[in-house]
Coordinates of C-alpha atoms in Angstrom, one line a residue:
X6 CA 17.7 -22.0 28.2
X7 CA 17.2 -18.7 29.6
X8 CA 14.4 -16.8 30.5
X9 CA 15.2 -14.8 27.7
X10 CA 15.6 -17.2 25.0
X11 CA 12.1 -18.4 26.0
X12 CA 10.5 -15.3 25.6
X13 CA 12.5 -14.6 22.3
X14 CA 10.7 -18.3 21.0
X15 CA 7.5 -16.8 22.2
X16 CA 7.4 -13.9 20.3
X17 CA 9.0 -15.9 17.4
X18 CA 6.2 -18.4 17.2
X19 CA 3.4 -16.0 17.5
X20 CA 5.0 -14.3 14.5
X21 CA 5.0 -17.1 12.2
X22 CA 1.8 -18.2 13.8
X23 CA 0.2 -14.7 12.0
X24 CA 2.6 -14.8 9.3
X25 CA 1.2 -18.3 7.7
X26 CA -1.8 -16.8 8.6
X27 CA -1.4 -14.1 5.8
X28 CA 0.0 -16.0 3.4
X29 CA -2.6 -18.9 3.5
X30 CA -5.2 -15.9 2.7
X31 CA -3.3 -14.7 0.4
X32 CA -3.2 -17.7 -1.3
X33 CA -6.8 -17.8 -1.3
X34 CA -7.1 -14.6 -2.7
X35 CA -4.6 -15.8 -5.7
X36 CA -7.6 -18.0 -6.8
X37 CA -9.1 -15.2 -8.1
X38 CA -12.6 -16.3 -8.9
X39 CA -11.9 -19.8 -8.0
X40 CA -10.7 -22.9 -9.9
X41 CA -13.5 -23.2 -11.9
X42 CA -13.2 -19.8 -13.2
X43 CA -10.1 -20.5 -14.2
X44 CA -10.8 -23.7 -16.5
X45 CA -13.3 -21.2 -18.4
X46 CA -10.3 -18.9 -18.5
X47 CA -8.1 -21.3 -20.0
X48 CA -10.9 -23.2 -22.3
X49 CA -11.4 -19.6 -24.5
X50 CA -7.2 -19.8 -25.0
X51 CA -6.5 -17.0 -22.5
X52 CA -3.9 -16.5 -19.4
X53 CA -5.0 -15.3 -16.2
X54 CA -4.2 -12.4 -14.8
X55 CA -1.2 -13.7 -12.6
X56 CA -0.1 -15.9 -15.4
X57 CA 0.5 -13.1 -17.9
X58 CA 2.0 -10.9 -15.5
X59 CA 4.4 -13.7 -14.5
X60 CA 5.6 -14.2 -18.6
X61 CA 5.3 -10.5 -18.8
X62 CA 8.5 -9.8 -16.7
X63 CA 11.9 -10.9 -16.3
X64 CA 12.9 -14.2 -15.4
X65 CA 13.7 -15.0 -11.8
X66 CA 13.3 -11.4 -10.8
X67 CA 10.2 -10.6 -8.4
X68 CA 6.9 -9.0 -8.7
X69 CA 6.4 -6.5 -5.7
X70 CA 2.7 -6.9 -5.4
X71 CA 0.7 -3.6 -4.3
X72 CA -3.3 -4.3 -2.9
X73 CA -3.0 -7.7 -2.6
X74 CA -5.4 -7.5 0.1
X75 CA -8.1 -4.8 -1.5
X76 CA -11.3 -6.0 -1.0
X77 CA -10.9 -8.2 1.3
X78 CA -13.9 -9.8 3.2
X79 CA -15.9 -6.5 1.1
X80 CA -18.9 -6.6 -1.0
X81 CA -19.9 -10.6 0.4
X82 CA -23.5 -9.4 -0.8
X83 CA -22.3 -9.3 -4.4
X84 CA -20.2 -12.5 -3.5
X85 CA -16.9 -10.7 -3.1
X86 CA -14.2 -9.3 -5.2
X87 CA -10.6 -10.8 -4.5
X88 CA -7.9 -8.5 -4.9
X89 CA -10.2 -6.2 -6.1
X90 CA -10.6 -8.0 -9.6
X91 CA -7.2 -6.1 -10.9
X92 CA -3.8 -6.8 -9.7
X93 CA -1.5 -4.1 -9.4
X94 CA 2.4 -4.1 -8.7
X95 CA 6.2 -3.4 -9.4
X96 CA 7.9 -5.6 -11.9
X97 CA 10.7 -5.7 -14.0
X98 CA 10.6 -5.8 -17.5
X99 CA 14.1 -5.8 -19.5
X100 CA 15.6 -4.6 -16.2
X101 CA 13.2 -1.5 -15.9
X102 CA 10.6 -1.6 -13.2
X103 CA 7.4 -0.9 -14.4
X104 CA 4.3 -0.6 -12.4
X105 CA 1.3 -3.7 -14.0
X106 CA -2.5 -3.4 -14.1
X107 CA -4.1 -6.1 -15.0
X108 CA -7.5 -7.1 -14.9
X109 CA -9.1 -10.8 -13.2
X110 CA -11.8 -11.5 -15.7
X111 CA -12.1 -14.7 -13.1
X112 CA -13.8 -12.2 -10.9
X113 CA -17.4 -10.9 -12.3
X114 CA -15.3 -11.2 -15.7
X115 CA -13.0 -7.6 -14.5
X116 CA -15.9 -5.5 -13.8
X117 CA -15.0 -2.8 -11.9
X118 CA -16.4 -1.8 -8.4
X119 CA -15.7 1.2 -6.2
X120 CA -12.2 -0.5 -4.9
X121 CA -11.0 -1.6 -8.1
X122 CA -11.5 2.2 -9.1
X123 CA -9.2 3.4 -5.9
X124 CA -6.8 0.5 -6.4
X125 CA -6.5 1.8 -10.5
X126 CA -5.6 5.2 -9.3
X127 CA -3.2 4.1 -6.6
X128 CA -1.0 1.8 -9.0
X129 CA -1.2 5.4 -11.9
X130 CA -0.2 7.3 -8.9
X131 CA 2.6 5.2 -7.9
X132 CA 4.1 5.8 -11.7
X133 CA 3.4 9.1 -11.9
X134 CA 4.9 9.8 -8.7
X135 CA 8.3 7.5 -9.3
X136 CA 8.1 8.4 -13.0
X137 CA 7.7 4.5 -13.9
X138 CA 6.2 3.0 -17.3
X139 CA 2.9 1.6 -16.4
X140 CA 1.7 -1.6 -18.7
X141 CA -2.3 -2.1 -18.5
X142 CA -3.1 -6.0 -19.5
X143 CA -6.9 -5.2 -20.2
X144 CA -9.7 -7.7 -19.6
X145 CA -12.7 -5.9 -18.1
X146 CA -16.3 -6.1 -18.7
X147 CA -16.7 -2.1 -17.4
X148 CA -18.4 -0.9 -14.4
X149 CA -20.2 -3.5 -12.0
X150 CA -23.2 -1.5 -12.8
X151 CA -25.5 -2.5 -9.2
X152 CA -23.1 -0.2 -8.0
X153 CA -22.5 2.1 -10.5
X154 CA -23.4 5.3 -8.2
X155 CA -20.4 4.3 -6.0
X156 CA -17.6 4.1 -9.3
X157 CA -18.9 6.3 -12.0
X158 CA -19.1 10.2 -11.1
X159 CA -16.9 11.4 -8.2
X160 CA -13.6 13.0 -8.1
X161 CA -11.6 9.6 -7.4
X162 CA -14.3 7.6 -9.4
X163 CA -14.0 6.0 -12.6
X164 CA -13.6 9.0 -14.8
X165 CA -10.1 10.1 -13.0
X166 CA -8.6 6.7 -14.5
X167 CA -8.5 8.9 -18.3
X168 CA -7.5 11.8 -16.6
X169 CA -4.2 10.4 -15.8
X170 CA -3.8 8.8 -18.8
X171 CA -3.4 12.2 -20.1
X172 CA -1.6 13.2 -17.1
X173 CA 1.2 10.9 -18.2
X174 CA 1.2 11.2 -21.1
X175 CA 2.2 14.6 -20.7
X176 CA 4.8 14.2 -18.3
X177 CA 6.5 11.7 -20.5
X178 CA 6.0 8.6 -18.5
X179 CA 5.1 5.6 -21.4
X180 CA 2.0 3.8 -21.1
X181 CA 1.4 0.3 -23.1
X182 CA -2.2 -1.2 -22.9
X183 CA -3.3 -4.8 -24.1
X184 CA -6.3 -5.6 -24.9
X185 CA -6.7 -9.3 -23.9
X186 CA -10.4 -9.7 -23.6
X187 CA -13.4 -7.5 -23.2
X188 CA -12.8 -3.7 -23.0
X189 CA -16.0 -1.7 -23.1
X190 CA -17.6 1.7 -22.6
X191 CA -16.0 3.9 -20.8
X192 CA -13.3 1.5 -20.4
X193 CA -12.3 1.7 -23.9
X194 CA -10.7 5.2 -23.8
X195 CA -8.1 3.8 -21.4
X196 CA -6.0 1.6 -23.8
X197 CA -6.6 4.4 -26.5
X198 CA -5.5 7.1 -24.4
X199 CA -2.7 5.2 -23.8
X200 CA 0.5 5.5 -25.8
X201 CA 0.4 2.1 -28.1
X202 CA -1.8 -0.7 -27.2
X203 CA -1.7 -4.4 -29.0
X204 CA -4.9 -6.6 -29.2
X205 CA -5.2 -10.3 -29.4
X206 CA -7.2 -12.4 -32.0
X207 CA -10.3 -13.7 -31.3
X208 CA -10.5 -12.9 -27.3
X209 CA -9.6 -9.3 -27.8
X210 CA -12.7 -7.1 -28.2
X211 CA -13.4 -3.0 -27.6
X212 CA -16.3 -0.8 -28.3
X213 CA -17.7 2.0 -26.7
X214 CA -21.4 -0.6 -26.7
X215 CA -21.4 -4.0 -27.6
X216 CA -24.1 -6.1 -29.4
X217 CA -26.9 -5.9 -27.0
X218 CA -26.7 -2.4 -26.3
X219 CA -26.1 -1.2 -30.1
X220 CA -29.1 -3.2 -30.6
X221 CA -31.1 -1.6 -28.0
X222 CA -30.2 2.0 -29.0
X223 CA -30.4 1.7 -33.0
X224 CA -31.8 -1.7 -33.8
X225 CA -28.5 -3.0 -35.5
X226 CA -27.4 -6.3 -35.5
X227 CA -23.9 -6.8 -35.5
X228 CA -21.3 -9.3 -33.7
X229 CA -18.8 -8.9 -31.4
X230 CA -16.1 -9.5 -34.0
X231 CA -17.1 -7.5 -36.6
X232 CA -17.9 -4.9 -34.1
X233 CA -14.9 -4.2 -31.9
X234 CA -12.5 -7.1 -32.6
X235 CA -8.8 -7.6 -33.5
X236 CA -9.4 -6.9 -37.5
X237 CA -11.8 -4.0 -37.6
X238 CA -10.1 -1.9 -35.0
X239 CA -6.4 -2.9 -36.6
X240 CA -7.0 -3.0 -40.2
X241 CA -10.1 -0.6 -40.3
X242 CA -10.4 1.8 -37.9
X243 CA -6.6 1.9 -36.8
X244 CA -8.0 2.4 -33.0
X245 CA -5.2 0.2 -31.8
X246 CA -1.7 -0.2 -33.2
X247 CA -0.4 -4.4 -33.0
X248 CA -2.7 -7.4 -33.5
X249 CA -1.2 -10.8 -32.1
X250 CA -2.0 -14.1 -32.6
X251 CA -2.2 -15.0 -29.0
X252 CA -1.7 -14.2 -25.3
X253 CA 2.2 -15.0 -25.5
X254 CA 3.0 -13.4 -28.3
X255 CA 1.1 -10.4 -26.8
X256 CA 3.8 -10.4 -23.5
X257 CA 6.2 -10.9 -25.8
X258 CA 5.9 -7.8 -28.0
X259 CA 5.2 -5.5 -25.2
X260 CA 8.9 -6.5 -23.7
X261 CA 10.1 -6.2 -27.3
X262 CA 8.5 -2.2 -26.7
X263 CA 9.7 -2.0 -23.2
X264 CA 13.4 -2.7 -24.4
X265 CA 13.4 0.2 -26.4
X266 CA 12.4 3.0 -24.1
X267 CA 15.0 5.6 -23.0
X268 CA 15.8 6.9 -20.0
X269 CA 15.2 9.6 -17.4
X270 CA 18.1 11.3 -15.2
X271 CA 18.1 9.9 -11.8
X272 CA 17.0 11.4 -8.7
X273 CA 20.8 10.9 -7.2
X274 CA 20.0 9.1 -3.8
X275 CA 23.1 7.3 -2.9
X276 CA 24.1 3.9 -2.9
X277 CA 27.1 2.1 -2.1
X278 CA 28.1 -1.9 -1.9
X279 CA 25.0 -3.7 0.2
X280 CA 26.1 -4.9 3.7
X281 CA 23.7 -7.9 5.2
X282 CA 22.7 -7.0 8.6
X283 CA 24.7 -9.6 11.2
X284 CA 21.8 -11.1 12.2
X285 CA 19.5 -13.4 10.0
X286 CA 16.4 -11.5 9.2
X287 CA 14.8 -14.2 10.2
X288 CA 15.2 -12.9 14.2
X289 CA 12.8 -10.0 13.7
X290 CA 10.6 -12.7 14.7
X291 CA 12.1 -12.6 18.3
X292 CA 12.2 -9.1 18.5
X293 CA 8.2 -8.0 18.6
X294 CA 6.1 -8.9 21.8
X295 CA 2.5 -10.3 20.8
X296 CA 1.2 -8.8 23.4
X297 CA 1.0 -5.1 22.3
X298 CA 0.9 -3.6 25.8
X299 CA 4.5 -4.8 26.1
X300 CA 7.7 -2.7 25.6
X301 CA 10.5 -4.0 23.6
X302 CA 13.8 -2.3 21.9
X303 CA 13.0 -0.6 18.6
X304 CA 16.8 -0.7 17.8
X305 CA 17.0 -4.4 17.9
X306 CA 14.6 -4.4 15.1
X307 CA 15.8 -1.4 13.1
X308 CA 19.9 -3.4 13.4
X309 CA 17.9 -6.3 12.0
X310 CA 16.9 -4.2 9.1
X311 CA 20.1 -2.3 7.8
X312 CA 23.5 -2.5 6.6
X313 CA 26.0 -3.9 9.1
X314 CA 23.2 -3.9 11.7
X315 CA 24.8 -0.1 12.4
X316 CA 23.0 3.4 12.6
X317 CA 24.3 6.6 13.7
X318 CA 21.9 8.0 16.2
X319 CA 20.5 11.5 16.0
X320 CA 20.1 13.2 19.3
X321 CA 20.1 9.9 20.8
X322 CA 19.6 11.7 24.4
X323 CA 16.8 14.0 23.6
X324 CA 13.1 13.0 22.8
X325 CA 13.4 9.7 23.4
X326 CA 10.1 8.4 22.3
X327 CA 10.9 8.5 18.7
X328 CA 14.8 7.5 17.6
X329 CA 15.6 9.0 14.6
X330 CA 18.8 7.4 12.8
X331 CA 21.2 7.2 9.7
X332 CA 21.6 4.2 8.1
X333 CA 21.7 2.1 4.8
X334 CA 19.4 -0.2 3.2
X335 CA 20.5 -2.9 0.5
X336 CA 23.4 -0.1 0.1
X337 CA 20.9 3.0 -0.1
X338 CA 21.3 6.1 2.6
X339 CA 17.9 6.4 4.5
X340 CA 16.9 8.2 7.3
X341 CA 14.9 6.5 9.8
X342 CA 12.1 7.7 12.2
X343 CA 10.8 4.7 14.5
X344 CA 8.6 5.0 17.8
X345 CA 10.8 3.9 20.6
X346 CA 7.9 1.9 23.1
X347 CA 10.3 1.8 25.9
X348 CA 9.7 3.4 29.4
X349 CA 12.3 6.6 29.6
X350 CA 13.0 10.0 30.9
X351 CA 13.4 12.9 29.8
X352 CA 16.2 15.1 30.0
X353 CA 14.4 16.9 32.7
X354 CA 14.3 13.7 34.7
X355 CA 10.1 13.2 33.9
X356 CA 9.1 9.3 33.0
X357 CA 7.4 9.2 29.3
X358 CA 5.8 6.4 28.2
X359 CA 6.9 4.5 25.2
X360 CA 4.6 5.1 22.0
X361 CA 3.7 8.2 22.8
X362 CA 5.2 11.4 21.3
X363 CA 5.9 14.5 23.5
X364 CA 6.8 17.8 22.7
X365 CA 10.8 17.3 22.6
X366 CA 10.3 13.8 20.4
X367 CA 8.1 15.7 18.1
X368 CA 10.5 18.6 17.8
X369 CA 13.7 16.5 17.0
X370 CA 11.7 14.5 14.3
X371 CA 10.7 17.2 12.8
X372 CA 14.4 18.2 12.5
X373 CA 15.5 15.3 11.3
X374 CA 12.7 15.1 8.6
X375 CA 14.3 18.7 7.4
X376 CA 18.1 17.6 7.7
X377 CA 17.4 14.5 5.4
X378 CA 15.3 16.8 2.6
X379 CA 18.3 19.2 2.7
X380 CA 20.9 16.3 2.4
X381 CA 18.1 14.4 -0.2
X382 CA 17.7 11.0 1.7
X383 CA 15.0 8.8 1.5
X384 CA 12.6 8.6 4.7
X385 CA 11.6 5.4 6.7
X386 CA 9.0 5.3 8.7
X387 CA 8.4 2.7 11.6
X388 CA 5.1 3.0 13.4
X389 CA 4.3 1.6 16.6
X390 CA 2.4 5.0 18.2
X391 CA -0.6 5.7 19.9
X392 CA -0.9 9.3 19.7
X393 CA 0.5 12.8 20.8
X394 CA 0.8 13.2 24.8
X395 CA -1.9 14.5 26.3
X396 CA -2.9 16.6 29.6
X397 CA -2.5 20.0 31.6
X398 CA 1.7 19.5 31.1
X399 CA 1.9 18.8 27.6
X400 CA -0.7 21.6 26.7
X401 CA 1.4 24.3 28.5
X402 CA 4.0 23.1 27.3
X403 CA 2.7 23.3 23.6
X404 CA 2.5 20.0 22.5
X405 CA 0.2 21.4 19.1
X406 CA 3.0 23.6 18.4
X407 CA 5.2 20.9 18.2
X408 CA 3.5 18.3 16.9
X409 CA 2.1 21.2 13.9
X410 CA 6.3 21.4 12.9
X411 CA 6.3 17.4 12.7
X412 CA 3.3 17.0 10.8
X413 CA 4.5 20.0 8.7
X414 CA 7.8 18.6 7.9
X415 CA 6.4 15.2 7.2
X416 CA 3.7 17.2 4.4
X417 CA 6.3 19.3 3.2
X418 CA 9.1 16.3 2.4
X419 CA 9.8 16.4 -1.1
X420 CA 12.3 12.9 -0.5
X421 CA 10.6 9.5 -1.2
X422 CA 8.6 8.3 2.2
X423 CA 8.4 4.5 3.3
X424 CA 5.8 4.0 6.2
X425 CA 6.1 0.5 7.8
X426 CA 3.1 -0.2 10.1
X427 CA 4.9 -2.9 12.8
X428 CA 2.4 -2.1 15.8
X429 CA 0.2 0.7 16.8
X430 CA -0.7 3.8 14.4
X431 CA -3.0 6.0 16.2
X432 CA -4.8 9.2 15.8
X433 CA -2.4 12.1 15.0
X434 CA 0.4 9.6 15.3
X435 CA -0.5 8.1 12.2
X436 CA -0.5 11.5 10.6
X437 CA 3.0 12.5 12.3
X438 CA 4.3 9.2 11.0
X439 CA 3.6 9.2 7.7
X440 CA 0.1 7.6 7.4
X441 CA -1.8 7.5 4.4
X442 CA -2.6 10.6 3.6
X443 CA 0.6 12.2 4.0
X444 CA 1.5 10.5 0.5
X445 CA 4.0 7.7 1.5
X446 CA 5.7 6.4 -1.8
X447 CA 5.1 2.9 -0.4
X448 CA 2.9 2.6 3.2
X449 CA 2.8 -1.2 4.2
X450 CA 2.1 -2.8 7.4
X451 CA 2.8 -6.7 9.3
X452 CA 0.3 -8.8 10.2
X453 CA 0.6 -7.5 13.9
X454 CA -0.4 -3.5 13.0
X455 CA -3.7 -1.7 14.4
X456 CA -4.5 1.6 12.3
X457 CA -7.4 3.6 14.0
X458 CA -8.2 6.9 15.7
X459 CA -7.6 5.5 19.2
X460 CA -6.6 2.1 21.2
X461 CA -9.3 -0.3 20.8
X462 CA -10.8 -0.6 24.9
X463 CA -10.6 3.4 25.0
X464 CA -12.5 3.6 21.7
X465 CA -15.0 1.0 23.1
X466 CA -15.4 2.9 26.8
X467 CA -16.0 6.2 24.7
X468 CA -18.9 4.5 22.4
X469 CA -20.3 2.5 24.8
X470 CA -20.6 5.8 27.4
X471 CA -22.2 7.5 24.1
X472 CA -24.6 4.6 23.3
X473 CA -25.5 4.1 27.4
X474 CA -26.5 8.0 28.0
X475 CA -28.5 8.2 24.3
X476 CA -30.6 5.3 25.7
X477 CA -31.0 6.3 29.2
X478 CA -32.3 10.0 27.8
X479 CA -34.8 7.8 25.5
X480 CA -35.4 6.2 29.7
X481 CA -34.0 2.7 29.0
X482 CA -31.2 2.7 31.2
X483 CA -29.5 -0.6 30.8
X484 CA -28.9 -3.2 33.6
X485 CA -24.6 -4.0 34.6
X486 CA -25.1 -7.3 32.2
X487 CA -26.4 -5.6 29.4
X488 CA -23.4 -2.6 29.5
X489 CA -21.1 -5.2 30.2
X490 CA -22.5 -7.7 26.8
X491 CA -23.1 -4.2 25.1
X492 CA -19.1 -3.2 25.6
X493 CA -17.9 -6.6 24.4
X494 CA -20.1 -6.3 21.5
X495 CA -18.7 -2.8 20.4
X496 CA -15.6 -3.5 21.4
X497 CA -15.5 -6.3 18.8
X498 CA -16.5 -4.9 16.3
X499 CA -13.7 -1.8 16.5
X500 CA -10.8 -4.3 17.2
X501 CA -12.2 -5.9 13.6
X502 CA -11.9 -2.3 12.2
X503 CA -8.2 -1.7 13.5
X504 CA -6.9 -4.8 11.6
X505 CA -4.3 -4.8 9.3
X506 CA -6.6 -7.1 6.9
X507 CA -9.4 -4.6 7.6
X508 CA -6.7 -1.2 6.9
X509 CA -5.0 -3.1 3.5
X510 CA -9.2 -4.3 2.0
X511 CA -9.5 -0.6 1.8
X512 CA -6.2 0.4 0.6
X513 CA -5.4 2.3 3.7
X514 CA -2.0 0.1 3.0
X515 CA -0.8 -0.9 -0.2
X516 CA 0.8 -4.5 1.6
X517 CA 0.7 -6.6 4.4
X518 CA 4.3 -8.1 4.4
X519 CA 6.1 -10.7 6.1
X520 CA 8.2 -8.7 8.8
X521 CA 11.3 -10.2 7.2
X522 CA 10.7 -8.8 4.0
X523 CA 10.6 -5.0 5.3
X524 CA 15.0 -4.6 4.0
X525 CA 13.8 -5.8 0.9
X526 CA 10.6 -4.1 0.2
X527 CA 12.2 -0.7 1.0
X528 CA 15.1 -0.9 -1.1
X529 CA 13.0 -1.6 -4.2
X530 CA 10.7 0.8 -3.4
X531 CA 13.8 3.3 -3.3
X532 CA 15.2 2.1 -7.0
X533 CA 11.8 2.5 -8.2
X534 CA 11.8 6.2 -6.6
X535 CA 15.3 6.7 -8.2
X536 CA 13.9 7.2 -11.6
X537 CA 12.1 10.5 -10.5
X538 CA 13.5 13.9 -9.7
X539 CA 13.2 15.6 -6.0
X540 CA 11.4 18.9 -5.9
X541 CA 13.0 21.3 -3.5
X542 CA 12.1 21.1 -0.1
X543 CA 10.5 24.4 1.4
X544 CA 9.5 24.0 5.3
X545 CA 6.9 26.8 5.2
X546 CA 5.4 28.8 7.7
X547 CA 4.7 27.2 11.0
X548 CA 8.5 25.7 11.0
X549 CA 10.3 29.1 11.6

């Protein structure tokens, strides 16, 4: 065996190593509230969450999960919140993907704390963005009210949830809400702002207070029932529009709904007969060095990734940090931008080091990113940076400039945007590559991605050198031992905070994926974007 294949098998087995890794927490995360949770569930004649989503949509198609991950090692003072007590995602129903809310009343029975708010508006932006039904399966006992300051008032709070509802309403995009269980307070406007909703006997139950609280405020006695449940509010106040025996029948109906809805005009992004790659996608294993200092050949991966394993290069000689590329996905025309980590030169002859982008990478991308609005292809993004090149050359050479028209471009793109996290996303790189808040239609990340303002030991010199001189001006200089336990403890702590676990428990990410799912990930999230328009593209200012 060569020395190659061996250091192929390394990579490979470090890969799966974090790979079953992921999925063994995700399967813990599935549990929802745990087991016993679940046998309550199921003894009051009710589905959980995953189990109505699953007879919610089509047979043997799949349900692209989105914050699988939120909350994540959160909140352990309140005793946690798996998945953020909601699960969110992309499923088909009657052929038609349609983006799924639904509450885990296996988790503090679907209250709602402050990520289970961000994760609500992420799953309405999604649909409003990609102009996608949106089905909310309700089962929520309202705010987690020990942390009601941190849900209830802001901006991107609570509130915002009904906002949108409106929001879509207006734009056409059809919302179904069942009520499957408790829906209270302020939570009751969002199935009633939606456009139908269904309610199912005996477990279904919405008032703006319940018993206790109508009790409290005007003395009345009254039952849940006869309060909020599936008779009064469908044969007496007409609040909601279908009662339903049961859980099934519930699904059932909404599909029946779903199978009626027209159809939009198509955004128009093209798509011919799919070509497999000609390599198992199984060999992105081999391709990524665990040791993240290492460089490795981003093309490998991308020819893992696309049609035929072919992509026609743009300016494949100039700015060579970043490869920018046409290709296909699963059939689909994308453009791809991807951080090339391998030691090259410049066309001026100067070494630039892989990662990093410099003035003539930054400049090309931003080209590209124009070219593929003009000719309306979808972007893919492939991280693996640590940040704009600094020092006296770059500056005089105007690196700001040029990395102001990337991250212009990249804010200005009108065309759907895929962000794939594979390594490194750092500082301003992040930002040039699509991060978070530059509004990716999908941003996920593998196991092996670090999302931060700066490499982990730099990060850790720069605090520790902070922490040592406040100390020493209080006249407690510390000994060598104590810097030298003081760095490993900060140090720790960031490299916990660049995580991938620690980027997708605060939705930094919607997914962490198994690398070999990246072809498949992006050409559903490019079908979903399909069913939206594409606003013109205008470059502005600062790219003339």
């Amino acid at each position: 065996m060569t020395k190659v294949d061996l250091t192929a098998n390394q990579y490979e087995d470090a890969m799966k190593l974090l790979v079953s890794k992921m999925n063994r927490r995700f399967d813990k995360i599935k549990e929802g509230g745990g087991k016993k949770k679940i046998e309550k569930h199921h003894a009051k004649g009710k589905l959980t969450a995953r189990e109505r989503i699953h007879l919610l949509i089509d047979k043997n198609s799949e349900f692209l999960e989105i914050g699988g991950f939120a909350g994540y090692d959160m909140y352990q003072d309140h005793g946690g919140c798996p998945c953020g007590g909601v699960i969110t995602g992309i499923g088909y129903i009657q052929d038609r993907p349609c983006m799924i809310v639904a509450n885990d009343a296996t988790v503090k029975a679907g209250a709602w704390f402050p990520i289970t708010g961000k994760k609500n508006l992420r799953a309405q932006e999604i649909a409003m963005e990609n102009r996608i039904p949106i089905i909310y399966l309700v089962d929520s006992a309202g705010v987690y009210l020990p942390m009601q300051d941190e849900i209830f008032p802001d901006k991107e709070h609570f509130g915002r949830i009904f906002r949108n509802n409106a929001k879509m309403s207006s734009m056409g995009i059809p919302q179904i809400a069942a009520i499957m269980g408790s829906c209270v307070a302020g939570g009751a406007y969002l199935p009633i702002m939606s456009d139908e909703s269904l309610i199912v006997e005996g477990t279904g139950s919405i008032f703006l207070a319940g018993p206790y609280l109508v009790k409290a405020a005007i003395g009345e006695n009254v039952d849940k029932e006869t309060l909020g449940g599936a008779h009064t509010h469908s044969e007496i106040s007409g609040v909601v529009d279908y009662k339903v025996p049961d859980d099934e029948t519930c699904l059932k109906t909404i599909r029946e709904l779903v199978s009626q809805f027209g159809h939009h005009e198509k955004a128009g992004f093209d798509r011919i007969e799919s070509k497999s790659p000609k390599s198992p996608k199984e060999d992105i294993y081999k391709l990524l060095p665990n040791d993240r200092a290492q460089p490795y050949k981003i093309r490998e991966i991308l020819k893992t990734i696309v049609d035929d394993s072919k992509i026609t290069e743009y300016k494949s000689n100039y700015g060579k940090t970043i490869v920018c590329a046409y290709a296909r996905i699963d059939g689909w025309s994308v453009g791809i931008v991807a951080n090339n980590r391998e030691v090259t030169k410049s066309g001026k002859g100067e070494m630039q080091f892989g990662g990093v982008i410099y003035s003539d990478s930054a400049d090309k991308a931003a080209r590209f990113i124009m070219n593929c609005n003009q000719k309306k292809i979808p972007l893919v993004f492939l991280h693996d940076v640590s940040g704009f090149m600094v020092g006296k050359r770059s500056e005089h050479g105007g690196i700001i400039k040029d990395g102001a028209k990337m991250v212009s471009a990249v804010s200005n793109s009108t065309v759907p945007k895929f962000s794939i996290v594979i390594g490194n996303s750092y500082g301003a790189g992040n930002y040039a590559m699509c991060g978070k808040a530059y509004d990716p239609t999908l941003i996920v990340a593998w196991p092996t991605a670090k999302i931060s303002v700066m490499g982990g030991e730099q990060a850790a010199k720069v605090l520790m050198q902070i922490q040592v001189a406040s100390m020493k001006s209080k006249g407690d200089e510390p000994s060598p031992e104590q810097q030298k336990e003081l760095f490993k403890k900060i140090s720790e702590q960031y490299q916990h905070q660049t995580t991938a676990y620690y980027a997708a428990a605060r939705l930094w990410v919607d997914a962490i994926i198994d690398p070999a799912e990246t072809r498949k990930i992006v050409s559903t999230g490019i079908e979903v974007a399909n069913n939206s328009s594409v606003e013109k593209f205008n470059v502005g200012v600062i790219q003339t």
